[in-house]
Short mmCIF file of C-alpha atoms in Angstrom, two decimals:
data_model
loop_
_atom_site.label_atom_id
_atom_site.label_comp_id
_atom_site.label_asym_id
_atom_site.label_seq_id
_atom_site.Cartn_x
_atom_site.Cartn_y
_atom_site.Cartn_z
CA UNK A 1 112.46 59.76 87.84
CA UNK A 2 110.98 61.40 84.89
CA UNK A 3 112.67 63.52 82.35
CA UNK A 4 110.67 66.20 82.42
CA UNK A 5 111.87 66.33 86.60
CA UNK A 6 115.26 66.61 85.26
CA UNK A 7 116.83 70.47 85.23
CA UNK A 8 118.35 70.68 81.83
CA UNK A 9 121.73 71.30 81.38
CA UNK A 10 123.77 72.89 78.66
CA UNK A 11 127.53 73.28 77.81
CA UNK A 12 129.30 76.87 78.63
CA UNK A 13 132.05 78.12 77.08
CA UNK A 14 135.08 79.28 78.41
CA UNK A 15 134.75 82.59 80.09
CA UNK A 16 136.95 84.50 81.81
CA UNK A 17 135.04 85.84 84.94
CA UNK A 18 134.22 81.90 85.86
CA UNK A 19 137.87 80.99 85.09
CA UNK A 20 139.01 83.63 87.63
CA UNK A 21 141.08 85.70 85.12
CA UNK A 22 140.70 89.40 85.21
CA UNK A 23 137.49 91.33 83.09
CA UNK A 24 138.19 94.05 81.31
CA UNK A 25 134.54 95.51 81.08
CA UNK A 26 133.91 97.62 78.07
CA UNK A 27 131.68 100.61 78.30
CA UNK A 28 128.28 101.29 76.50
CA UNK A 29 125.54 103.57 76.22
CA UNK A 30 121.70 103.11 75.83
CA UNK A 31 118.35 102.89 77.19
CA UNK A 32 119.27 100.22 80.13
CA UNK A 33 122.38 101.94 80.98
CA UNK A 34 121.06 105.70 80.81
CA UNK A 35 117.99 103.91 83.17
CA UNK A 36 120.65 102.78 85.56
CA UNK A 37 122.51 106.03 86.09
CA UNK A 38 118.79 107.42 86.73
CA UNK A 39 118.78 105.20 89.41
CA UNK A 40 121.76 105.46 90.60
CA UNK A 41 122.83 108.68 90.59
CA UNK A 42 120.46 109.65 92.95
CA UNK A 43 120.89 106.88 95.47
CA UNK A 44 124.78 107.55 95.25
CA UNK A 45 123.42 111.63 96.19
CA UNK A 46 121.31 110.39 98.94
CA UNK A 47 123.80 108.16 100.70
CA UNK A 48 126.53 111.14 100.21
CA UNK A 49 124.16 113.92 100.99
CA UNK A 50 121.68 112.62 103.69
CA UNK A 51 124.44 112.43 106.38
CA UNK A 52 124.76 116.33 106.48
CA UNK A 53 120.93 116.98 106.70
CA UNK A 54 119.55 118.12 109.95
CA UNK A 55 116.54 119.14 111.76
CA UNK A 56 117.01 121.24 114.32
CA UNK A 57 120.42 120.54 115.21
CA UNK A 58 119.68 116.35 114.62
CA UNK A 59 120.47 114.48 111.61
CA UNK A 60 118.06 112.99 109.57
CA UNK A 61 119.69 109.47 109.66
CA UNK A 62 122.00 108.55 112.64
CA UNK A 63 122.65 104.71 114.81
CA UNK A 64 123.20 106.46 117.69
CA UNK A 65 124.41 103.45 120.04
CA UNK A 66 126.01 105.94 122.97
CA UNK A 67 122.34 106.87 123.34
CA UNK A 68 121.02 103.60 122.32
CA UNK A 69 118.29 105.15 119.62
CA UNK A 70 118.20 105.29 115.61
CA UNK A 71 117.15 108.34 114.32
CA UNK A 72 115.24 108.21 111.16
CA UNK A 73 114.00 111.47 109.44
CA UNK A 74 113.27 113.43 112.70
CA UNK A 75 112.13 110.36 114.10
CA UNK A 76 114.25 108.65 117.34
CA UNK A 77 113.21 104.74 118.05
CA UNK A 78 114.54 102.83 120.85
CA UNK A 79 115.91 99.28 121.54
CA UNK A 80 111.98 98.65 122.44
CA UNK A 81 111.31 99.46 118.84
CA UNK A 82 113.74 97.27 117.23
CA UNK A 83 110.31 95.19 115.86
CA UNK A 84 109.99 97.98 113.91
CA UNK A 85 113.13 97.92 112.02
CA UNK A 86 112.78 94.07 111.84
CA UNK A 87 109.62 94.74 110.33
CA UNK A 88 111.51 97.39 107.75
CA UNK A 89 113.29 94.18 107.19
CA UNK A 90 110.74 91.94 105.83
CA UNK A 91 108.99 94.33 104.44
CA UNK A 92 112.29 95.60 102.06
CA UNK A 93 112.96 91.67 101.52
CA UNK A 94 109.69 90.83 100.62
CA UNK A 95 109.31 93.37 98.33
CA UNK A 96 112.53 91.71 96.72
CA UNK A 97 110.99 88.51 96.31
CA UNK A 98 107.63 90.63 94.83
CA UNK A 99 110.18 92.56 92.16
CA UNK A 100 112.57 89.41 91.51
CA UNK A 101 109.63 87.27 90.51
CA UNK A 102 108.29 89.84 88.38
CA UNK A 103 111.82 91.51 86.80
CA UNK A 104 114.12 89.02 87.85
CA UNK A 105 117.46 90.54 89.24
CA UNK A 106 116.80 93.72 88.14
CA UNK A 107 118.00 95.08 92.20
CA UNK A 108 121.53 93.69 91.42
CA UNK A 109 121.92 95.02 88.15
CA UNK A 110 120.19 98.59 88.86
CA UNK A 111 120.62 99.83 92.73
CA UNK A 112 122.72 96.94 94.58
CA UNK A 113 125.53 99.16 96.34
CA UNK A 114 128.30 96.44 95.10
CA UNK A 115 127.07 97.38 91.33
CA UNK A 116 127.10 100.97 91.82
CA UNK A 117 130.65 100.90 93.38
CA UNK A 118 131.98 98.89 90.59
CA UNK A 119 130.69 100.78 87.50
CA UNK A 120 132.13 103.96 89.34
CA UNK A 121 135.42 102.13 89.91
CA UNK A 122 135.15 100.68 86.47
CA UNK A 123 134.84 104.50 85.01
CA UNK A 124 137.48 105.68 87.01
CA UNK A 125 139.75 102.75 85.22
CA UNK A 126 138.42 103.91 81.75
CA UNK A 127 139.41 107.55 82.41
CA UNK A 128 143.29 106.73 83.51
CA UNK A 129 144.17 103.86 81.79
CA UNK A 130 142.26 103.92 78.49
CA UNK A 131 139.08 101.60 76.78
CA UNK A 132 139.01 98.02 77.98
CA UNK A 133 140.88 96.75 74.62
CA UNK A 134 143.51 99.10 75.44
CA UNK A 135 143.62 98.05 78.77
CA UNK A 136 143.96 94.42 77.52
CA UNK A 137 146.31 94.58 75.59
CA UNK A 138 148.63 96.93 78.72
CA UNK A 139 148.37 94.01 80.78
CA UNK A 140 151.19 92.50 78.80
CA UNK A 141 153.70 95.21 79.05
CA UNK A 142 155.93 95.77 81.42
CA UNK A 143 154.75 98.55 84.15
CA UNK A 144 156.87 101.40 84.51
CA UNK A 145 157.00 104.84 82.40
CA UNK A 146 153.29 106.26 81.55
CA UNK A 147 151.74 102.78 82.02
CA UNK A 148 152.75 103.25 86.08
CA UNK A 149 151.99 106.49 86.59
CA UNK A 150 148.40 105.93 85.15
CA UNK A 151 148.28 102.56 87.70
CA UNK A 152 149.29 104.69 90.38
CA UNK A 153 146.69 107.34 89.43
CA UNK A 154 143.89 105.07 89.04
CA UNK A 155 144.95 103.73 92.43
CA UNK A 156 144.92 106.76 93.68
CA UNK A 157 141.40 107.77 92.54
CA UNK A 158 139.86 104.73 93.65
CA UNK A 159 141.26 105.27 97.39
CA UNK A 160 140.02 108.34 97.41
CA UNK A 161 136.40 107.39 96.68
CA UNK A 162 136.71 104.22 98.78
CA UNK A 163 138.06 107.23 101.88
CA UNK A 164 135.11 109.38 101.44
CA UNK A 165 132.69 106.04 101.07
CA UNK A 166 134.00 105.23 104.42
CA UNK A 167 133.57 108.56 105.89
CA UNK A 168 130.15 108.80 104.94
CA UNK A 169 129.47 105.24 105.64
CA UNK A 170 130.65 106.21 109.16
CA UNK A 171 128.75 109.10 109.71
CA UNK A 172 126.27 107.72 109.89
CA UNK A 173 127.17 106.23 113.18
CA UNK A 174 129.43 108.85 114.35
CA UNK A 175 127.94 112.70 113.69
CA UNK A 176 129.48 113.81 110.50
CA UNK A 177 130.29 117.08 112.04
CA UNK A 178 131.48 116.33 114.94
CA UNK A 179 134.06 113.60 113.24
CA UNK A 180 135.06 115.67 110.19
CA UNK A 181 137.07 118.45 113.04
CA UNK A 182 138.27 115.18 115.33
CA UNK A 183 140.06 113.82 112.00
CA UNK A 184 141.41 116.93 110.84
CA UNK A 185 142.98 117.23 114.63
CA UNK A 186 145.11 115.71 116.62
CA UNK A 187 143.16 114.18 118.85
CA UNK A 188 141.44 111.74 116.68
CA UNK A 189 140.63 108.38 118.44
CA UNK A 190 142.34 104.64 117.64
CA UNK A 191 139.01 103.01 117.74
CA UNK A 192 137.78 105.43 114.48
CA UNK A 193 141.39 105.78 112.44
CA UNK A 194 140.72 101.88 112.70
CA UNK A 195 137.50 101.31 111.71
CA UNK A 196 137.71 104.05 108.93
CA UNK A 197 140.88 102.29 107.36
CA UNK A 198 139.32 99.14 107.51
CA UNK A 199 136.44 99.95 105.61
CA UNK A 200 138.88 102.33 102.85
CA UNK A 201 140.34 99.03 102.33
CA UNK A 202 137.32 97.22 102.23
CA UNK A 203 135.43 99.53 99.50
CA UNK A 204 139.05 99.43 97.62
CA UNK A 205 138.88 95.88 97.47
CA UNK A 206 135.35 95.02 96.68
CA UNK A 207 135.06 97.56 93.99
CA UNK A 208 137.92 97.98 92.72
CA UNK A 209 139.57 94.46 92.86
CA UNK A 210 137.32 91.83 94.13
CA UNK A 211 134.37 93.12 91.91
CA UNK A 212 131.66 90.47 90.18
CA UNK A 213 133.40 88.04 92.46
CA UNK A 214 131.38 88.87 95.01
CA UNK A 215 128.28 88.68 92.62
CA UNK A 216 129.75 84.90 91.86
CA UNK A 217 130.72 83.51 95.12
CA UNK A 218 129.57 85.80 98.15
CA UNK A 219 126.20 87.18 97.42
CA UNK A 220 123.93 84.56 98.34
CA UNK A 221 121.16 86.18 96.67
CA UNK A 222 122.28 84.64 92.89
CA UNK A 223 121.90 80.76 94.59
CA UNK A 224 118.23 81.42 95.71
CA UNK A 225 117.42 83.71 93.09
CA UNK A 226 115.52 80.72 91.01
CA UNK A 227 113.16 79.79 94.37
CA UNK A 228 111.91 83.17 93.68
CA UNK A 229 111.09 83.30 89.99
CA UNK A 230 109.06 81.22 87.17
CA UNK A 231 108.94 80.66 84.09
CA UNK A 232 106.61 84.14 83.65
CA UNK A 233 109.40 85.77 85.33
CA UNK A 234 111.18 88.62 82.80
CA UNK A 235 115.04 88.25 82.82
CA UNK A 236 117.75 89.30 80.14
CA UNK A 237 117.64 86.26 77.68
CA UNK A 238 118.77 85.52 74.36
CA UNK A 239 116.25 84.66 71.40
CA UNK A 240 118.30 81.27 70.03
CA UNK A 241 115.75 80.92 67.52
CA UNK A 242 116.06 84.03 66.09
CA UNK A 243 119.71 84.51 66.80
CA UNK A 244 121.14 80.47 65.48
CA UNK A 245 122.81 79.30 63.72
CA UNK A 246 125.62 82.17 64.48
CA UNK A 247 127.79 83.15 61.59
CA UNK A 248 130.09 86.12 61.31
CA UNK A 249 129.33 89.34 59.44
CA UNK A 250 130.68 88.42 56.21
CA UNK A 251 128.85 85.02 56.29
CA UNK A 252 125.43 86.76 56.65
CA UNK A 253 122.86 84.81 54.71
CA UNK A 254 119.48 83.47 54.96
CA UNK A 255 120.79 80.31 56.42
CA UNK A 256 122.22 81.75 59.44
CA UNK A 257 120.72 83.98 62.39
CA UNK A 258 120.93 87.83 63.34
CA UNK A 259 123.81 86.58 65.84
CA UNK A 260 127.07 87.47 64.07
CA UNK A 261 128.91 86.20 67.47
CA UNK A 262 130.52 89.84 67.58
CA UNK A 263 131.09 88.76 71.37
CA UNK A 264 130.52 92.29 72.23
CA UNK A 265 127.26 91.23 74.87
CA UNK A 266 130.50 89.51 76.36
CA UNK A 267 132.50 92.35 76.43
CA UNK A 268 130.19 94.70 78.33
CA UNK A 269 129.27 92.55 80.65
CA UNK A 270 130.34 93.21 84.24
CA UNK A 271 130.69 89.16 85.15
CA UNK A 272 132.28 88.17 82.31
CA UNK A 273 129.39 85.46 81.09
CA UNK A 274 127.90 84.26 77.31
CA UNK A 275 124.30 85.15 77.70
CA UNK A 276 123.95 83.14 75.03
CA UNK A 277 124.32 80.69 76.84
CA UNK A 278 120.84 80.56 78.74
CA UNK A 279 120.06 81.76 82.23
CA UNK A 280 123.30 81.78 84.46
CA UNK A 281 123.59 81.97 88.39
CA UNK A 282 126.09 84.55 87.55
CA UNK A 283 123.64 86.92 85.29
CA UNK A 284 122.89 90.63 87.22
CA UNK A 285 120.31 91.61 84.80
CA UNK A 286 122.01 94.72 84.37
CA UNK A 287 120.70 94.73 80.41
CA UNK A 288 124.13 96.19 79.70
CA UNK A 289 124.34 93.48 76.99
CA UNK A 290 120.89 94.43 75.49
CA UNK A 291 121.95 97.86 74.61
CA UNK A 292 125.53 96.48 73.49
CA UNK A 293 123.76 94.13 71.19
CA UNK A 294 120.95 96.62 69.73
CA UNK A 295 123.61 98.84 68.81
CA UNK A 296 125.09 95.69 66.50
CA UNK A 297 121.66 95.63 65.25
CA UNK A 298 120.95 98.85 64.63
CA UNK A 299 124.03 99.06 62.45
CA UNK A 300 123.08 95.31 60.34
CA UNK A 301 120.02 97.41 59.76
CA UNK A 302 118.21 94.36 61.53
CA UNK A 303 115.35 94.85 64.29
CA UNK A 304 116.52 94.95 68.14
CA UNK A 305 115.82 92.78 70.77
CA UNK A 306 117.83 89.37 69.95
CA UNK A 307 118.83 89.95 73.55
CA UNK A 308 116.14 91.13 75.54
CA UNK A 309 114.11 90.92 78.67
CA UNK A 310 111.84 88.39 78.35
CA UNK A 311 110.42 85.08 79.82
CA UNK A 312 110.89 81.65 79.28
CA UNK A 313 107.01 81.57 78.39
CA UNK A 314 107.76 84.15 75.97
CA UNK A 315 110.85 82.40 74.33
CA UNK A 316 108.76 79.53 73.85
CA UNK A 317 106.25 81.83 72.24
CA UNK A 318 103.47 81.26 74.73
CA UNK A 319 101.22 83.86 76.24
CA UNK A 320 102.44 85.70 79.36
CA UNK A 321 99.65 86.64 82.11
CA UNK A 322 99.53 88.49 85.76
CA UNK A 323 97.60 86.00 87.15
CA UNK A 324 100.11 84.06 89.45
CA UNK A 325 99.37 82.66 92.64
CA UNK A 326 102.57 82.80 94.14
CA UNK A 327 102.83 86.39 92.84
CA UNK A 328 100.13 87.56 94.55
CA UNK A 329 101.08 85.72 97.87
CA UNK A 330 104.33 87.51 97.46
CA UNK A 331 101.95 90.93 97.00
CA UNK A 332 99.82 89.85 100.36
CA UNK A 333 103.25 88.96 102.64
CA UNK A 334 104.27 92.70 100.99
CA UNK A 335 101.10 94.67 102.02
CA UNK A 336 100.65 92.54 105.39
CA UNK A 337 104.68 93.35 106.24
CA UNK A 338 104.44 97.30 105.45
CA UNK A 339 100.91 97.63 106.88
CA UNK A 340 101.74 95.81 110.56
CA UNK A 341 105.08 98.06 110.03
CA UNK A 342 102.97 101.48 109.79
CA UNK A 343 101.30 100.76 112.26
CA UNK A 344 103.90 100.05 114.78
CA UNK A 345 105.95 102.99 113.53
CA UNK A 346 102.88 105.38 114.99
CA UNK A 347 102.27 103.00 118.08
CA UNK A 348 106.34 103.60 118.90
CA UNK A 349 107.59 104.50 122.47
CA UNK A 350 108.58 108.27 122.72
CA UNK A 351 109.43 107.96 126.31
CA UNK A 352 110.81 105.03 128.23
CA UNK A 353 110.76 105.36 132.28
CA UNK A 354 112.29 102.87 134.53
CA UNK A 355 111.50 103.22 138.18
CA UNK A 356 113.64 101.77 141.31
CA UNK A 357 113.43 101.65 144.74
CA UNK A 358 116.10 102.25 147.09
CA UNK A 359 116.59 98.70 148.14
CA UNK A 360 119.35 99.87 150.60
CA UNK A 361 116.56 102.16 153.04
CA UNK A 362 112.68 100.38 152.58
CA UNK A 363 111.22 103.83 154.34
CA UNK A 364 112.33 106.19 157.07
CA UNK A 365 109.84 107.41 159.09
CA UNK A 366 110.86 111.37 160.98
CA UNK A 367 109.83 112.17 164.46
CA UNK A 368 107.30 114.75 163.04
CA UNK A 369 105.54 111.47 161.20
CA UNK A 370 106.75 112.01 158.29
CA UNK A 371 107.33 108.51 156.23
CA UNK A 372 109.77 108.49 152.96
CA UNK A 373 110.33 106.23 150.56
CA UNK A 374 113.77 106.83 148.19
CA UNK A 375 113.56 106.11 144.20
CA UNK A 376 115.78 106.27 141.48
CA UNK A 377 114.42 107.27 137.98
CA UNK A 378 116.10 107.53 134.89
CA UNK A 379 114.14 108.56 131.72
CA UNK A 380 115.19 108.53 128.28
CA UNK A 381 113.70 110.71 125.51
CA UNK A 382 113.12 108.85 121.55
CA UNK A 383 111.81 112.25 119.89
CA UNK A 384 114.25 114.82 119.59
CA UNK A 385 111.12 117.27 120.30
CA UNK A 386 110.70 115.71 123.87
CA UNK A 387 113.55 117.31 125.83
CA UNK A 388 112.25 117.63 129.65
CA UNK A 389 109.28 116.32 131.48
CA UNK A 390 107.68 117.36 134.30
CA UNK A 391 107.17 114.63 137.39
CA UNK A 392 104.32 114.40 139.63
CA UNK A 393 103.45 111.95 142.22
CA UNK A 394 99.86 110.71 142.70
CA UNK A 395 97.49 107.61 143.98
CA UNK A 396 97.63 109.13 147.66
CA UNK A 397 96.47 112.10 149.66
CA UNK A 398 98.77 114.77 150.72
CA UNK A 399 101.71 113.16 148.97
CA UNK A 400 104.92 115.05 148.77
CA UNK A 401 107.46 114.34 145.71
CA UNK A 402 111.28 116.29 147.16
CA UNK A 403 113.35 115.64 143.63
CA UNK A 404 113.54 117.91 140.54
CA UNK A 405 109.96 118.80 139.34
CA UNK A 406 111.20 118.94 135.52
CA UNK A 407 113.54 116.18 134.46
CA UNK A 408 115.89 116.88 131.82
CA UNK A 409 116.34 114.15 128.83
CA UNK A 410 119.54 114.14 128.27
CA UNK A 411 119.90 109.88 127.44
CA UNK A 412 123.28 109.49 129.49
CA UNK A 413 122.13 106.55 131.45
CA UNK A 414 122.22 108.85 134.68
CA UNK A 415 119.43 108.09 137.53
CA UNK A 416 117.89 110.78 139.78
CA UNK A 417 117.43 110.58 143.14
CA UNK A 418 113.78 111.16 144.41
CA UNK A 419 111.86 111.36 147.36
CA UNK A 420 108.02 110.56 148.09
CA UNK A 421 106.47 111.41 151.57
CA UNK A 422 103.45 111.48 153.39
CA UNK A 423 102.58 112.60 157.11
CA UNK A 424 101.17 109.44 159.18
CA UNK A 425 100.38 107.31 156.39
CA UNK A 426 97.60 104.23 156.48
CA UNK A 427 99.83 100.80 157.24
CA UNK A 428 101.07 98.66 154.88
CA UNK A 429 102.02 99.20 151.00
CA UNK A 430 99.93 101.88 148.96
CA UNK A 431 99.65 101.91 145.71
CA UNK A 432 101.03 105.27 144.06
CA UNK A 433 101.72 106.39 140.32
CA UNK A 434 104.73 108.58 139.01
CA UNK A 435 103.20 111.08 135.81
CA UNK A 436 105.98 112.00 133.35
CA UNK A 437 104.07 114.73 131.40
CA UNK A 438 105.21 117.67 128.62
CA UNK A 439 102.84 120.37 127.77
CA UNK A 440 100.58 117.74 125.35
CA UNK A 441 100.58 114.07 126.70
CA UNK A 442 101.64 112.50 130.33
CA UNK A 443 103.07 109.09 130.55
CA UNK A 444 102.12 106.79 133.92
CA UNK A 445 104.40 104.49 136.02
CA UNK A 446 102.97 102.55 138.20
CA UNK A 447 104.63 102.05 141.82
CA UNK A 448 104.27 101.63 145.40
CA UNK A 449 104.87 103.57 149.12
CA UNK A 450 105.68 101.51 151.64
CA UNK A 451 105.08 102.86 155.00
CA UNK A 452 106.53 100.17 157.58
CA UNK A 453 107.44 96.62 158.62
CA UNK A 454 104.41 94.91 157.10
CA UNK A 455 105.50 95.06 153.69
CA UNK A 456 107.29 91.91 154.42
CA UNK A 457 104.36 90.05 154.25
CA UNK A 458 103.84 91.05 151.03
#
């Protein structure tokens, strides 16, 4: 094997969130973090606000499995459009892979839910219990007096925001309004008290406790996120050559780097690695150590960007270009995925009919020759516009539909009885369509009338 097939490796020092111990995340400011909140903020207002929008007595966003539909901005699509969603699928994951090759991880460290959580959870921690050396420092003490009533306050915080996560979280399933009044009640179900304290405890726990270890050991996406980038790839790296030999303030000189190893890129960042100590599985990308570290510089009176994003064409001062064949195969799966996805989002089914004969009476055929023939039709509506339908019979002359002329939508799962007749009808099986129409399209389901005993030969 050659050596230039081998991955190199590098010694890590010791660092807490790999060791398992507890992080005690300190809080900075600057343009990274202030372009996170941007980002965030608004996806936390969405996800909180979206479940109370409706049109026209529907909301917006609702996995409505009782009436097996998913309605999506005025939109309802059945189980027969679940290719569509699949297709939402690879379209949002290959527009990962399009972003990760370009930015690296810049989805975990910016908008992944887990992140957003945590740095909520992680301010609600600063606000009870004090600034992360403070905090440090508590963990020693004993707990009782102010130190326990500011645990039992943080605690309480945190399970409030995991509660109303979990309520919004579940109205999305369950209509917001109509749950809010059933909880409130007395008459709340097991099934929902259930689910709802499960997933308290489950926000609790991954924000407020579990945190980056889910970013370590559970998220799959850090163990496959080098498949997806290259050496053009920008990521949140540290310039060695710039920043080594470290030395501390006072040793400052022209024989040692801009690194002073303050340790505060360490500090601030939410999994607890060294950045300095190369590319880690364990890295976000959340930049919080950039701004951390151009503060330091600011202050030295040195320029910024020791830690910055960059690639590892950059670092080893080569030039950096767009032209990337996997990049752009990444860009064609992209467009292919959201363009086949458009276009079955306007070819969806609003309607779905299903048709069935009686099997228990073929045909009964009345002294005054009338002949009969006994369906069962049961039609469910996917566009909260398309309430009622009108049903017609045709194929035949002189055919007679006995049933309901308009047929409500109401997605219960209920069938309707129907009737289709004919005086002396030609022998044998005719063919004979049922019309579903409204007052702009009609929607055609094939069938047949069966008018006596040769239908068995068939």
């Amino acid at each position: 094997m050659s050596k230039h097939s081998l991955i190199p490796l590098y010694p890590v020092a010791d660092a807490s969130g790999l060791e398992g111990g507890k992080i005690h995340v300190r809080l900075t400011e600057g343009r990274f973090q202030t372009l996170r909140r941007l980002i965030s903020w608004p996806l936390l207002a969405l996800f909180f606000g979206l479940v109370w929008v409706e049109a026209n007595g529907t909301p917006w966003l609702l996995f409505d499995f009782p009436q097996r539909r998913i309605l999506l901005f005025g939109t309802a699509f059945s189980w027969y459009d679940l290719h569509i969603l699949t297709g939402l699928m690879i379209s949002g994951a290959s527009l990962l892979f399009f972003v990760s090759m370009l930015w690296g991880r810049v989805w975990c460290g910016f908008a992944c839910p887990q992140t957003i959580w945590t740095w909520i959870f992680i301010r609600i921690e600063r606000w009870t219990e004090g600034r992360a050396s403070v905090r440090q420092r508590q963990d020693a003490l004993p707990l009782r007096g102010k130190r326990l009533l500011r645990k039992i306050l943080k605690h309480s915080i945190w399970l409030l925001v995991a509660l109303l996560t979990a309520v919004t979280f579940t109205g999305y399933f369950v209509p917001v309004r109509e749950m809010l009044p059933a909880l409130t009640g007395s008459e709340v179900s097991l099934p929902l008290l259930t689910w709802l304290v499960i997933m308290t405890l489950l926000t609790y726990t991954n924000a407020g406790l579990v945190r980056e270890k889910i970013c370590l050991h559970a998220c799959p996406y850090s163990r496959f996120q080098a498949v997806m980038m290259d050496n053009q790839s920008l990521k949140v790296s540290y310039d060695s050559d710039r920043g080594e030999p470290r030395g501390a303030l006072k040793q400052s000189s022209s024989q040692t780097g801009d690194c002073v190893d303050c340790r505060i890129c360490v500090q601030v960042c939410p999994t607890g690695i060294d950045i300095r100590d190369g590319l880690q599985a364990a890295c976000i990308d959340c930049a919080a150590c950039i701004d951390a570290c151009d503060q330091v510089m600011h202050k030295l009176h040195k320029p910024i960007g020791l830690i910055r994003f960059a690639s590892a064409e950059a670092a080893n001062k080569k030039p950096s270009g767009l032209w990337r064949p996997r990049l752009f195969g990444y860009l064609a799966v992209l467009l292919i995925a959201f363009s086949a996805t458009g276009y079955a989002f306007f070819e969806k089914k609003d309607l779905v009919v299903e048709v069935r004969r009686d099997r228990d009476s073929l045909y009964r055929e009345f002294s005054d020759g009338l002949v009969c023939n006994f369906y069962q039709i049961k039609a469910d509506s996917f566009q909260p516009s398309l309430t009622q339908v009108r049903v017609e019979v045709r194929g035949q002359d002189d055919l007679i539909l006995q049933g309901p002329a308009n047929l409500t939508l109401d997605n219960q799962g209920d069938w309707t009885a129907y009737r289709v007749c004919q005086y002396h009808p030609a022998g044998g099986v005719l063919p004979i369509s049922f019309v579903f129409s409204d007052q702009q399209r009609e929607w055609t389901r094939p069938s047949s009338l069966i008018t006596n005993t040769d239908y068995q030969q068939h």
